[in-house]
PDB file of C-alpha atoms in Angstrom:
ATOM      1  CA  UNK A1057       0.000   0.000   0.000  1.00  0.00           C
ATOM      2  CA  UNK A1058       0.952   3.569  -0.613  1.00  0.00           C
ATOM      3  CA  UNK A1059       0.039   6.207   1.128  1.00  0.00           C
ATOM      4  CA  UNK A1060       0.537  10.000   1.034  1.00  0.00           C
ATOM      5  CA  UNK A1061      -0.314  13.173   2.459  1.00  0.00           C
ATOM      6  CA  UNK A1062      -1.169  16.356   0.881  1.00  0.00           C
ATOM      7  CA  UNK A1063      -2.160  19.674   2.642  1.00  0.00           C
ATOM      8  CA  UNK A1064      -3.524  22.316   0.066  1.00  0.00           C
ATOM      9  CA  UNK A1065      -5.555  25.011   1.396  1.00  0.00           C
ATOM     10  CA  UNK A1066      -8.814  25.575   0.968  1.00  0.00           C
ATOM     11  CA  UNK A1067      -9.282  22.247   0.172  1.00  0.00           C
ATOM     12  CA  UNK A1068     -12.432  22.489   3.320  1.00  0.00           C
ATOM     13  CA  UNK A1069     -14.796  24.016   0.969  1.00  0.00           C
ATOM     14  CA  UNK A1070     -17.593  21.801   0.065  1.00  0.00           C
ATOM     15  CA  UNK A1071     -17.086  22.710  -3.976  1.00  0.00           C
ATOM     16  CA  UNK A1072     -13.403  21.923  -3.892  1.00  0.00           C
ATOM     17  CA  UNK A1073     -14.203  18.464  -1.918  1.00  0.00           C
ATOM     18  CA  UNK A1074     -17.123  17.934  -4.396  1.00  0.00           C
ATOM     19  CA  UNK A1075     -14.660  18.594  -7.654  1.00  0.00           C
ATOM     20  CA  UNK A1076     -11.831  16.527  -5.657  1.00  0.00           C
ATOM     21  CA  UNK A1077     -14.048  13.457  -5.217  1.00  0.00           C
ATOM     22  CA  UNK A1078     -15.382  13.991  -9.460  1.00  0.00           C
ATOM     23  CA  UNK A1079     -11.332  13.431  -9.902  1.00  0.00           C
ATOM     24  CA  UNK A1080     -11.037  10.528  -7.928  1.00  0.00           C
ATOM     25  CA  UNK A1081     -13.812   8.566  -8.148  1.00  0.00           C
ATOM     26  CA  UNK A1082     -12.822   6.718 -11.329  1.00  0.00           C
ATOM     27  CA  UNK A1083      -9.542   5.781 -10.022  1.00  0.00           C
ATOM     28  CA  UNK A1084      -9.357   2.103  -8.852  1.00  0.00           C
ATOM     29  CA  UNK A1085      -7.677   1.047  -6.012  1.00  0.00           C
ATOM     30  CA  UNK A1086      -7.377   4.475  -4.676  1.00  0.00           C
ATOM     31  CA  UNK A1087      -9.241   5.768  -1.195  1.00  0.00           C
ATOM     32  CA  UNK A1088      -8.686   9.795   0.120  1.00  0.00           C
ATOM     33  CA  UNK A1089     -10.351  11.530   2.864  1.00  0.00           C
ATOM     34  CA  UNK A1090     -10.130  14.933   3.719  1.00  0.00           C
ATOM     35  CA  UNK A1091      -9.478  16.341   6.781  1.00  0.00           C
ATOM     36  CA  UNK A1092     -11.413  19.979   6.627  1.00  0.00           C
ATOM     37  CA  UNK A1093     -10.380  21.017   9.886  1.00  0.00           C
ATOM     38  CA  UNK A1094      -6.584  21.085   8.638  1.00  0.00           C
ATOM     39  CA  UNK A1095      -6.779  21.155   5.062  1.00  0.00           C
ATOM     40  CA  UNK A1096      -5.252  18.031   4.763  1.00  0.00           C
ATOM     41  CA  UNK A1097      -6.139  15.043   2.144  1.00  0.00           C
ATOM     42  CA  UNK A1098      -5.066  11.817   3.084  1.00  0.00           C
ATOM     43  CA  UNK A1099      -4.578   9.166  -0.463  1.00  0.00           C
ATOM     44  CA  UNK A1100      -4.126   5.593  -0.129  1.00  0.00           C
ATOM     45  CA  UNK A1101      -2.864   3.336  -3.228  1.00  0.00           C
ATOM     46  CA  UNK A1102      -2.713  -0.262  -4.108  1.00  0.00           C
ATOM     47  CA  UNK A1103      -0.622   0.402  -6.812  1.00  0.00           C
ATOM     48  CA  UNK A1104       1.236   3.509  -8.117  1.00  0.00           C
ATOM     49  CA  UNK A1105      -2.116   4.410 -10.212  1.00  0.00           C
ATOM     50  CA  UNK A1106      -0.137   8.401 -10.576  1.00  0.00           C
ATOM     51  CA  UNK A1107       2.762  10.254 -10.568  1.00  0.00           C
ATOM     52  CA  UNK A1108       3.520  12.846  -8.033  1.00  0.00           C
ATOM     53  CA  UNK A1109       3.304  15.519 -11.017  1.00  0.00           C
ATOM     54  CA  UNK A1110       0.033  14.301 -12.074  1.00  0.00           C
ATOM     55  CA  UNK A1111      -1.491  14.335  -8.321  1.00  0.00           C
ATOM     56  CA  UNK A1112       0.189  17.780  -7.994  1.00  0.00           C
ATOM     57  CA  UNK A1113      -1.800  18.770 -11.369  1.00  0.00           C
ATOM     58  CA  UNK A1114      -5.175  17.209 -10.091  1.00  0.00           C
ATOM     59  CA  UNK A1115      -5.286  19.901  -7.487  1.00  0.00           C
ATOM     60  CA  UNK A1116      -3.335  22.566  -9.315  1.00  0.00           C
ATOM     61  CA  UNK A1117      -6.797  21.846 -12.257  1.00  0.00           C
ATOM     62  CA  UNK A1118      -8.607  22.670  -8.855  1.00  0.00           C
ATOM     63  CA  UNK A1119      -7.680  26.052  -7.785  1.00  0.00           C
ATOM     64  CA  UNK A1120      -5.329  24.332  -5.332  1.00  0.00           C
ATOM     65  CA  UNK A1121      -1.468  23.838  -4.248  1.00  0.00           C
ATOM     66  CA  UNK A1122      -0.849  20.563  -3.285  1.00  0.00           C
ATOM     67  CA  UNK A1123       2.421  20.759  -0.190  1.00  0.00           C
ATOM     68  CA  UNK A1124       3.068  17.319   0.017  1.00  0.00           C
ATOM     69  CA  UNK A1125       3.547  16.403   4.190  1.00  0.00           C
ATOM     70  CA  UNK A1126       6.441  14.284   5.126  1.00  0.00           C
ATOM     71  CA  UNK A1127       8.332  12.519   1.680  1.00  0.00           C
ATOM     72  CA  UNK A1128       7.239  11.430  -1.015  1.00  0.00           C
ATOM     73  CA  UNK A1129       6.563   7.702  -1.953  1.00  0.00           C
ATOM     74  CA  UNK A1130       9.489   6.457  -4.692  1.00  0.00           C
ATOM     75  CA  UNK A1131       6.665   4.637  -6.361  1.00  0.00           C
ATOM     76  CA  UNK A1132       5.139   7.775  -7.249  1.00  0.00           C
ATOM     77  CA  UNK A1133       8.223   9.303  -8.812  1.00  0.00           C
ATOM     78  CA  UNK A1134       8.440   9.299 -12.138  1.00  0.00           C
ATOM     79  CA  UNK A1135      10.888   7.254 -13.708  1.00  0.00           C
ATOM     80  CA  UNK A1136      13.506   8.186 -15.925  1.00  0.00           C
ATOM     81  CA  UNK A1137      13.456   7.065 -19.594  1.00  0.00           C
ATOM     82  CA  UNK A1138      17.236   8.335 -19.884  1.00  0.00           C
ATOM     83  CA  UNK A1139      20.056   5.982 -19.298  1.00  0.00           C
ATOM     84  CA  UNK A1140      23.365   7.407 -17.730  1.00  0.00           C
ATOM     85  CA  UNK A1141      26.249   7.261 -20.151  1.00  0.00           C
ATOM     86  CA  UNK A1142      29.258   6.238 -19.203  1.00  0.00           C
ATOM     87  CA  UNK A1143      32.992   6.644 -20.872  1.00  0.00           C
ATOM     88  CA  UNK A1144      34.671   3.733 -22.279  1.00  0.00           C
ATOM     89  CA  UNK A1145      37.843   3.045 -21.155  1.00  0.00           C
TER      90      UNK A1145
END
């Protein structure tokens, strides 16, 4: 399981939870709750269903900036399609 925490303010008012839960609802294998006390949205994965970009754009589509809380996941990094190149010799 992977799990990650994002605070983004604002995220408390009842449109932006409404338009957050349209995002996510098609998403399988993927739970959230918010926290609207704190501002905080909590995301559990089975699998690494995004990148860290793409969550970060979910809310950023939102009106939101999504601070992620404590590090990020390395499943949810994207992975580099470049291959270090090293001399011969």
């Amino acid at each position: 399981m992977i799990e990650l925490e994002v605070y983004a303010a604002g995220v408390r008012n009842l449109d932006k939870i409404l338009e957050l839960d349209h995002e996510f609802e098609a998403v399988p294998g993927m739970r959230y709750k918010v926290d609207s006390n704190h501002d905080i949205v909590y995301l559990e994965f089975d699998e690494p269903t995004f990148t860290i970009q793409e969550i970060r754009q979910i809310f950023r589509k939102l009106g939101l900036e999504a601070r992620i809380v404590g590090s990020v996941p390395p499943e949810l990094n994207p992975k580099s399609k470049t291959q270090l190149i090293r001399p011969q010799g």
